[in-house]
C-alpha cells in the first residue's frame, strides 16, 4: 500500500542548531514533493517544492533534499529559532496525477528551545 | 486578494444537522481543493475543482458530502446529517495553472459535532 511517513515523535532542539526532519514514502512515484509549515489552529503554509529530477533546493535557512532511490526527503532548518517551532508536513504528488492533488504525511512537530 | 478565506472559522452543530462551509480562493487561481484534517494527522484530500468542474472526489467523500464551485469562483462544502466522526478541520486550498506550484491554504473551518 502507499504510505508517506514522517517521524511522529516531536523533535526538540536547542536554538541555533540545525533541525533535520525526515519524510519517507513507499509505493509512490512522485513527480514532486512539497514541505509545509502548520501552526496550531491554522492552515498549512507552503515552504518549498522540489522536483523528482532535483537533488536539493534552498531558500534562506531552509534546505530540502530529494532522493528518489531511497524514497526519502530531508528538510533542514539551519540556525533554528524558537519562532521555527511548528508542525512540518511533507506532501507529494503522484507522477500519474493530473489534478495536482497532494498526499500528506502526518507531520513532525518541531520545538526549538531558547 | 490577500489569501484564501474560509467561513465560518468554527462551527458547532448537533448530530444530524446539515452544515455548509464556504471558501473564497485567490481570484486568479483556477484550482481549488478541499481537505479534511483530524488531530495529529496530515490533511486528507476530499475533492478537487478546476474552474467550475469537479474533477476528482475521494472515496472519503460519502454521499452525505457535496461540494460546488459555481462559476469557478467561491466553493461550498455541505455535509448532510452530520455524524460525530465528521468532527475535523476542513481546509480549502487553491493553486494556479498546470504547473507544480505550492498551494495557498485557508485557515480552515473547525467543525465540532455534538
PDB file of C-alpha atoms in Angstrom:
ATOM      1  CA  UNK A   1       0.000   0.000   0.000  1.00  0.00           C
ATOM      2  CA  UNK A   2       1.042   3.608  -0.472  1.00  0.00           C
ATOM      3  CA  UNK A   3       2.498   5.314   2.571  1.00  0.00           C
ATOM      4  CA  UNK A   4       4.099   8.596   3.497  1.00  0.00           C
ATOM      5  CA  UNK A   5       5.812   8.552   6.852  1.00  0.00           C
ATOM      6  CA  UNK A   6       7.181  11.329   8.943  1.00  0.00           C
ATOM      7  CA  UNK A   7       8.614  10.943  12.393  1.00  0.00           C
ATOM      8  CA  UNK A   8       5.587  11.146  14.651  1.00  0.00           C
ATOM      9  CA  UNK A   9       7.730  11.940  17.692  1.00  0.00           C
ATOM     10  CA  UNK A  10       8.329  15.604  18.338  1.00  0.00           C
ATOM     11  CA  UNK A  11      11.787  16.914  17.589  1.00  0.00           C
ATOM     12  CA  UNK A  12      13.275  19.064  20.337  1.00  0.00           C
ATOM     13  CA  UNK A  13      16.409  21.033  19.599  1.00  0.00           C
ATOM     14  CA  UNK A  14      18.341  23.956  21.005  1.00  0.00           C
ATOM     15  CA  UNK A  15      18.219  27.375  19.377  1.00  0.00           C
ATOM     16  CA  UNK A  16      20.991  27.845  16.827  1.00  0.00           C
ATOM     17  CA  UNK A  17      21.245  24.164  15.937  1.00  0.00           C
ATOM     18  CA  UNK A  18      20.172  22.581  12.655  1.00  0.00           C
ATOM     19  CA  UNK A  19      16.858  20.751  12.656  1.00  0.00           C
ATOM     20  CA  UNK A  20      16.535  17.814  10.266  1.00  0.00           C
ATOM     21  CA  UNK A  21      13.137  16.310   9.519  1.00  0.00           C
ATOM     22  CA  UNK A  22      12.586  13.141   7.508  1.00  0.00           C
ATOM     23  CA  UNK A  23       9.895  12.121   5.047  1.00  0.00           C
ATOM     24  CA  UNK A  24       9.845   8.577   3.666  1.00  0.00           C
ATOM     25  CA  UNK A  25       7.428   7.198   1.133  1.00  0.00           C
ATOM     26  CA  UNK A  26       6.609   3.815  -0.359  1.00  0.00           C
ATOM     27  CA  UNK A  27       4.779   2.741  -3.491  1.00  0.00           C
ATOM     28  CA  UNK A  28       4.707   6.209  -4.978  1.00  0.00           C
ATOM     29  CA  UNK A  29       6.466   7.688  -7.948  1.00  0.00           C
ATOM     30  CA  UNK A  30       6.179  11.339  -7.033  1.00  0.00           C
ATOM     31  CA  UNK A  31       6.645  13.988  -9.648  1.00  0.00           C
ATOM     32  CA  UNK A  32       7.449  16.485  -6.938  1.00  0.00           C
ATOM     33  CA  UNK A  33       7.437  16.879  -3.206  1.00  0.00           C
ATOM     34  CA  UNK A  34       6.481  19.850  -1.078  1.00  0.00           C
ATOM     35  CA  UNK A  35       7.057  20.942   2.504  1.00  0.00           C
ATOM     36  CA  UNK A  36       4.584  22.973   4.526  1.00  0.00           C
ATOM     37  CA  UNK A  37       4.605  24.571   7.938  1.00  0.00           C
ATOM     38  CA  UNK A  38       1.488  24.457  10.103  1.00  0.00           C
ATOM     39  CA  UNK A  39       0.864  26.372  13.304  1.00  0.00           C
ATOM     40  CA  UNK A  40      -1.868  25.284  15.760  1.00  0.00           C
ATOM     41  CA  UNK A  41      -5.348  26.136  14.526  1.00  0.00           C
ATOM     42  CA  UNK A  42      -4.082  27.431  11.180  1.00  0.00           C
ATOM     43  CA  UNK A  43      -3.865  26.098   7.657  1.00  0.00           C
ATOM     44  CA  UNK A  44      -0.552  24.827   6.264  1.00  0.00           C
ATOM     45  CA  UNK A  45       1.795  27.374   4.712  1.00  0.00           C
ATOM     46  CA  UNK A  46       3.833  26.417   1.657  1.00  0.00           C
ATOM     47  CA  UNK A  47       7.597  26.480   2.133  1.00  0.00           C
ATOM     48  CA  UNK A  48       9.450  24.634  -0.631  1.00  0.00           C
ATOM     49  CA  UNK A  49       8.855  22.429  -3.646  1.00  0.00           C
ATOM     50  CA  UNK A  50      11.382  20.038  -5.175  1.00  0.00           C
ATOM     51  CA  UNK A  51      11.013  18.099  -8.404  1.00  0.00           C
ATOM     52  CA  UNK A  52      11.942  14.460  -8.936  1.00  0.00           C
ATOM     53  CA  UNK A  53      14.933  15.425 -11.072  1.00  0.00           C
ATOM     54  CA  UNK A  54      16.296  17.846  -8.469  1.00  0.00           C
ATOM     55  CA  UNK A  55      18.576  16.725  -5.662  1.00  0.00           C
ATOM     56  CA  UNK A  56      18.465  19.804  -3.479  1.00  0.00           C
ATOM     57  CA  UNK A  57      16.589  23.095  -3.086  1.00  0.00           C
ATOM     58  CA  UNK A  58      17.394  26.011  -0.782  1.00  0.00           C
ATOM     59  CA  UNK A  59      15.514  29.020   0.478  1.00  0.00           C
ATOM     60  CA  UNK A  60      17.113  31.229   3.093  1.00  0.00           C
ATOM     61  CA  UNK A  61      17.698  28.983   6.154  1.00  0.00           C
ATOM     62  CA  UNK A  62      15.748  26.083   4.636  1.00  0.00           C
ATOM     63  CA  UNK A  63      17.133  23.217   2.587  1.00  0.00           C
ATOM     64  CA  UNK A  64      15.302  20.243   1.100  1.00  0.00           C
ATOM     65  CA  UNK A  65      16.841  17.147  -0.448  1.00  0.00           C
ATOM     66  CA  UNK A  66      15.018  14.539  -2.505  1.00  0.00           C
ATOM     67  CA  UNK A  67      16.402  11.054  -3.077  1.00  0.00           C
ATOM     68  CA  UNK A  68      14.102   9.040  -5.344  1.00  0.00           C
ATOM     69  CA  UNK A  69      16.292   5.947  -4.938  1.00  0.00           C
ATOM     70  CA  UNK A  70      15.979   5.959  -1.150  1.00  0.00           C
ATOM     71  CA  UNK A  71      12.402   7.298  -1.471  1.00  0.00           C
ATOM     72  CA  UNK A  72      13.209   9.956   1.058  1.00  0.00           C
ATOM     73  CA  UNK A  73      13.218  13.712   1.504  1.00  0.00           C
ATOM     74  CA  UNK A  74      15.109  15.552   4.215  1.00  0.00           C
ATOM     75  CA  UNK A  75      14.136  19.031   5.399  1.00  0.00           C
ATOM     76  CA  UNK A  76      16.749  21.113   7.179  1.00  0.00           C
ATOM     77  CA  UNK A  77      16.382  24.353   9.108  1.00  0.00           C
ATOM     78  CA  UNK A  78      19.753  25.885   9.889  1.00  0.00           C
ATOM     79  CA  UNK A  79      20.378  28.307  12.758  1.00  0.00           C
ATOM     80  CA  UNK A  80      16.982  27.371  14.183  1.00  0.00           C
ATOM     81  CA  UNK A  81      14.983  29.900  16.207  1.00  0.00           C
ATOM     82  CA  UNK A  82      12.114  29.481  18.688  1.00  0.00           C
ATOM     83  CA  UNK A  83       9.869  31.045  16.018  1.00  0.00           C
ATOM     84  CA  UNK A  84      10.537  27.953  13.863  1.00  0.00           C
ATOM     85  CA  UNK A  85       8.566  25.846  16.357  1.00  0.00           C
ATOM     86  CA  UNK A  86       5.637  24.364  14.434  1.00  0.00           C
ATOM     87  CA  UNK A  87       4.470  21.189  12.731  1.00  0.00           C
ATOM     88  CA  UNK A  88       6.101  20.486   9.382  1.00  0.00           C
ATOM     89  CA  UNK A  89       4.268  18.475   6.761  1.00  0.00           C
ATOM     90  CA  UNK A  90       5.663  16.812   3.677  1.00  0.00           C
ATOM     91  CA  UNK A  91       3.366  16.204   0.749  1.00  0.00           C
ATOM     92  CA  UNK A  92       3.812  14.633  -2.624  1.00  0.00           C
ATOM     93  CA  UNK A  93       2.032  14.483  -5.935  1.00  0.00           C
ATOM     94  CA  UNK A  94       1.990  11.235  -7.797  1.00  0.00           C
ATOM     95  CA  UNK A  95       3.504  11.344 -11.257  1.00  0.00           C
ATOM     96  CA  UNK A  96       0.309   9.801 -12.589  1.00  0.00           C
ATOM     97  CA  UNK A  97      -1.917  12.522 -11.152  1.00  0.00           C
ATOM     98  CA  UNK A  98      -3.232  15.216 -13.460  1.00  0.00           C
ATOM     99  CA  UNK A  99      -5.124  17.019 -10.727  1.00  0.00           C
ATOM    100  CA  UNK A 100      -2.119  18.127  -8.717  1.00  0.00           C
ATOM    101  CA  UNK A 101      -3.652  16.759  -5.536  1.00  0.00           C
ATOM    102  CA  UNK A 102      -1.252  16.384  -2.647  1.00  0.00           C
ATOM    103  CA  UNK A 103      -0.919  13.392  -0.358  1.00  0.00           C
ATOM    104  CA  UNK A 104       0.337  14.483   3.059  1.00  0.00           C
ATOM    105  CA  UNK A 105       2.365  12.813   5.737  1.00  0.00           C
ATOM    106  CA  UNK A 106       1.174  13.093   9.324  1.00  0.00           C
ATOM    107  CA  UNK A 107       3.643  15.843  10.166  1.00  0.00           C
ATOM    108  CA  UNK A 108       6.501  16.241  12.623  1.00  0.00           C
ATOM    109  CA  UNK A 109       6.327  18.784  15.426  1.00  0.00           C
ATOM    110  CA  UNK A 110       9.495  20.792  15.946  1.00  0.00           C
ATOM    111  CA  UNK A 111      10.177  22.548  19.238  1.00  0.00           C
ATOM    112  CA  UNK A 112      13.137  24.924  19.321  1.00  0.00           C
ATOM    113  CA  UNK A 113      14.206  25.848  22.830  1.00  0.00           C
ATOM    114  CA  UNK A 114      15.899  29.152  23.581  1.00  0.00           C
TER     115      UNK A 114
ATOM    116  CA  UNK B   1      -6.850  39.204  -2.571  1.00  0.00           C
ATOM    117  CA  UNK B   2      -4.525  38.559   0.288  1.00  0.00           C
ATOM    118  CA  UNK B   3      -5.189  34.849   0.578  1.00  0.00           C
ATOM    119  CA  UNK B   4      -7.762  32.099   0.781  1.00  0.00           C
ATOM    120  CA  UNK B   5     -10.726  32.896   3.025  1.00  0.00           C
ATOM    121  CA  UNK B   6     -12.870  30.335   4.770  1.00  0.00           C
ATOM    122  CA  UNK B   7     -16.089  30.913   6.616  1.00  0.00           C
ATOM    123  CA  UNK B   8     -17.014  30.190   9.339  1.00  0.00           C
ATOM    124  CA  UNK B   9     -13.836  29.616  11.348  1.00  0.00           C
ATOM    125  CA  UNK B  10     -15.664  27.469  13.860  1.00  0.00           C
ATOM    126  CA  UNK B  11     -18.951  25.577  13.707  1.00  0.00           C
ATOM    127  CA  UNK B  12     -20.607  23.561  16.441  1.00  0.00           C
ATOM    128  CA  UNK B  13     -23.596  21.543  15.340  1.00  0.00           C
ATOM    129  CA  UNK B  14     -25.819  18.819  16.671  1.00  0.00           C
ATOM    130  CA  UNK B  15     -25.602  15.367  15.179  1.00  0.00           C
ATOM    131  CA  UNK B  16     -27.993  15.003  12.283  1.00  0.00           C
ATOM    132  CA  UNK B  17     -27.931  18.665  11.271  1.00  0.00           C
ATOM    133  CA  UNK B  18     -26.662  19.934   7.916  1.00  0.00           C
ATOM    134  CA  UNK B  19     -23.746  22.329   7.693  1.00  0.00           C
ATOM    135  CA  UNK B  20     -22.254  24.334   4.839  1.00  0.00           C
ATOM    136  CA  UNK B  21     -18.797  25.864   4.625  1.00  0.00           C
ATOM    137  CA  UNK B  22     -17.598  28.475   2.199  1.00  0.00           C
ATOM    138  CA  UNK B  23     -14.195  29.000   0.609  1.00  0.00           C
ATOM    139  CA  UNK B  24     -13.074  32.056  -1.355  1.00  0.00           C
ATOM    140  CA  UNK B  25      -9.848  31.218  -3.190  1.00  0.00           C
ATOM    141  CA  UNK B  26      -7.300  33.633  -4.584  1.00  0.00           C
ATOM    142  CA  UNK B  27      -9.079  35.120  -7.581  1.00  0.00           C
ATOM    143  CA  UNK B  28      -6.606  34.117 -10.291  1.00  0.00           C
ATOM    144  CA  UNK B  29      -6.280  30.539  -9.008  1.00  0.00           C
ATOM    145  CA  UNK B  30      -8.165  28.086 -11.183  1.00  0.00           C
ATOM    146  CA  UNK B  31      -7.557  25.020  -8.994  1.00  0.00           C
ATOM    147  CA  UNK B  32      -9.411  24.531  -5.717  1.00  0.00           C
ATOM    148  CA  UNK B  33      -9.078  21.678  -3.252  1.00  0.00           C
ATOM    149  CA  UNK B  34     -10.884  20.629  -0.095  1.00  0.00           C
ATOM    150  CA  UNK B  35      -9.061  18.673   2.577  1.00  0.00           C
ATOM    151  CA  UNK B  36     -10.026  17.333   5.982  1.00  0.00           C
ATOM    152  CA  UNK B  37      -7.627  17.176   8.910  1.00  0.00           C
ATOM    153  CA  UNK B  38      -8.032  15.461  12.263  1.00  0.00           C
ATOM    154  CA  UNK B  39      -5.819  15.973  15.274  1.00  0.00           C
ATOM    155  CA  UNK B  40      -2.299  14.641  14.842  1.00  0.00           C
ATOM    156  CA  UNK B  41      -2.807  13.770  11.196  1.00  0.00           C
ATOM    157  CA  UNK B  42      -1.946  15.422   7.925  1.00  0.00           C
ATOM    158  CA  UNK B  43      -4.657  16.821   5.673  1.00  0.00           C
ATOM    159  CA  UNK B  44      -6.620  14.212   3.678  1.00  0.00           C
ATOM    160  CA  UNK B  45      -7.787  15.014   0.165  1.00  0.00           C
ATOM    161  CA  UNK B  46     -11.549  15.290  -0.309  1.00  0.00           C
ATOM    162  CA  UNK B  47     -12.198  16.858  -3.685  1.00  0.00           C
ATOM    163  CA  UNK B  48     -10.734  18.958  -6.495  1.00  0.00           C
ATOM    164  CA  UNK B  49     -12.164  21.606  -8.816  1.00  0.00           C
ATOM    165  CA  UNK B  50     -10.609  23.013 -11.931  1.00  0.00           C
ATOM    166  CA  UNK B  51     -12.558  26.188 -12.566  1.00  0.00           C
ATOM    167  CA  UNK B  52     -16.185  25.129 -12.061  1.00  0.00           C
ATOM    168  CA  UNK B  53     -15.696  21.440 -12.867  1.00  0.00           C
ATOM    169  CA  UNK B  54     -15.369  18.943 -10.044  1.00  0.00           C
ATOM    170  CA  UNK B  55     -12.765  16.587 -11.488  1.00  0.00           C
ATOM    171  CA  UNK B  56     -11.928  14.286  -8.613  1.00  0.00           C
ATOM    172  CA  UNK B  57     -13.572  13.088  -5.417  1.00  0.00           C
ATOM    173  CA  UNK B  58     -12.016  10.949  -2.732  1.00  0.00           C
ATOM    174  CA  UNK B  59     -13.661   7.781  -1.520  1.00  0.00           C
ATOM    175  CA  UNK B  60     -13.670   9.578   1.842  1.00  0.00           C
ATOM    176  CA  UNK B  61     -16.382  11.807   0.428  1.00  0.00           C
ATOM    177  CA  UNK B  62     -19.526   9.868   1.287  1.00  0.00           C
ATOM    178  CA  UNK B  63     -22.942  10.595  -0.193  1.00  0.00           C
ATOM    179  CA  UNK B  64     -23.572  12.978   2.691  1.00  0.00           C
ATOM    180  CA  UNK B  65     -20.872  15.317   1.369  1.00  0.00           C
ATOM    181  CA  UNK B  66     -21.329  17.571  -1.618  1.00  0.00           C
ATOM    182  CA  UNK B  67     -19.205  20.365  -2.983  1.00  0.00           C
ATOM    183  CA  UNK B  68     -19.809  23.004  -5.594  1.00  0.00           C
ATOM    184  CA  UNK B  69     -17.885  25.767  -7.253  1.00  0.00           C
ATOM    185  CA  UNK B  70     -20.371  27.803  -9.278  1.00  0.00           C
ATOM    186  CA  UNK B  71     -18.817  29.960 -11.973  1.00  0.00           C
ATOM    187  CA  UNK B  72     -15.367  28.844 -10.932  1.00  0.00           C
ATOM    188  CA  UNK B  73     -15.179  31.334  -8.101  1.00  0.00           C
ATOM    189  CA  UNK B  74     -16.012  30.535  -4.464  1.00  0.00           C
ATOM    190  CA  UNK B  75     -16.743  26.991  -3.367  1.00  0.00           C
ATOM    191  CA  UNK B  76     -19.069  25.443  -0.807  1.00  0.00           C
ATOM    192  CA  UNK B  77     -18.810  22.144   1.010  1.00  0.00           C
ATOM    193  CA  UNK B  78     -22.008  20.789   2.516  1.00  0.00           C
ATOM    194  CA  UNK B  79     -22.298  17.925   4.957  1.00  0.00           C
ATOM    195  CA  UNK B  80     -25.762  16.497   5.443  1.00  0.00           C
ATOM    196  CA  UNK B  81     -26.905  14.565   8.509  1.00  0.00           C
ATOM    197  CA  UNK B  82     -23.670  15.223  10.358  1.00  0.00           C
ATOM    198  CA  UNK B  83     -22.106  12.497  12.470  1.00  0.00           C
ATOM    199  CA  UNK B  84     -19.608  12.780  15.304  1.00  0.00           C
ATOM    200  CA  UNK B  85     -16.966  11.301  13.023  1.00  0.00           C
ATOM    201  CA  UNK B  86     -17.280  14.364  10.812  1.00  0.00           C
ATOM    202  CA  UNK B  87     -15.666  16.491  13.523  1.00  0.00           C
ATOM    203  CA  UNK B  88     -12.451  17.804  11.994  1.00  0.00           C
ATOM    204  CA  UNK B  89     -10.780  20.836  10.467  1.00  0.00           C
ATOM    205  CA  UNK B  90     -11.937  21.399   6.893  1.00  0.00           C
ATOM    206  CA  UNK B  91      -9.300  23.123   4.813  1.00  0.00           C
ATOM    207  CA  UNK B  92      -9.611  24.775   1.438  1.00  0.00           C
ATOM    208  CA  UNK B  93      -6.607  25.402  -0.792  1.00  0.00           C
ATOM    209  CA  UNK B  94      -6.103  26.963  -4.184  1.00  0.00           C
ATOM    210  CA  UNK B  95      -3.336  26.995  -6.751  1.00  0.00           C
ATOM    211  CA  UNK B  96      -2.657  28.302 -10.203  1.00  0.00           C
ATOM    212  CA  UNK B  97      -2.304  26.703 -13.583  1.00  0.00           C
ATOM    213  CA  UNK B  98      -0.968  23.351 -14.615  1.00  0.00           C
ATOM    214  CA  UNK B  99       2.462  23.576 -13.101  1.00  0.00           C
ATOM    215  CA  UNK B 100       3.615  22.268  -9.773  1.00  0.00           C
ATOM    216  CA  UNK B 101       3.013  25.230  -7.548  1.00  0.00           C
ATOM    217  CA  UNK B 102       2.576  25.285  -3.829  1.00  0.00           C
ATOM    218  CA  UNK B 103      -0.949  25.545  -2.559  1.00  0.00           C
ATOM    219  CA  UNK B 104      -2.295  28.502  -0.631  1.00  0.00           C
ATOM    220  CA  UNK B 105      -4.429  27.204   2.211  1.00  0.00           C
ATOM    221  CA  UNK B 106      -7.128  28.976   4.130  1.00  0.00           C
ATOM    222  CA  UNK B 107      -7.219  28.933   7.912  1.00  0.00           C
ATOM    223  CA  UNK B 108      -9.852  26.238   7.863  1.00  0.00           C
ATOM    224  CA  UNK B 109     -13.259  25.659   9.412  1.00  0.00           C
ATOM    225  CA  UNK B 110     -13.207  23.715  12.662  1.00  0.00           C
ATOM    226  CA  UNK B 111     -16.342  21.538  12.832  1.00  0.00           C
ATOM    227  CA  UNK B 112     -17.473  20.010  16.105  1.00  0.00           C
ATOM    228  CA  UNK B 113     -20.456  17.655  16.017  1.00  0.00           C
ATOM    229  CA  UNK B 114     -22.048  17.122  19.429  1.00  0.00           C
TER     230      UNK B 114
END
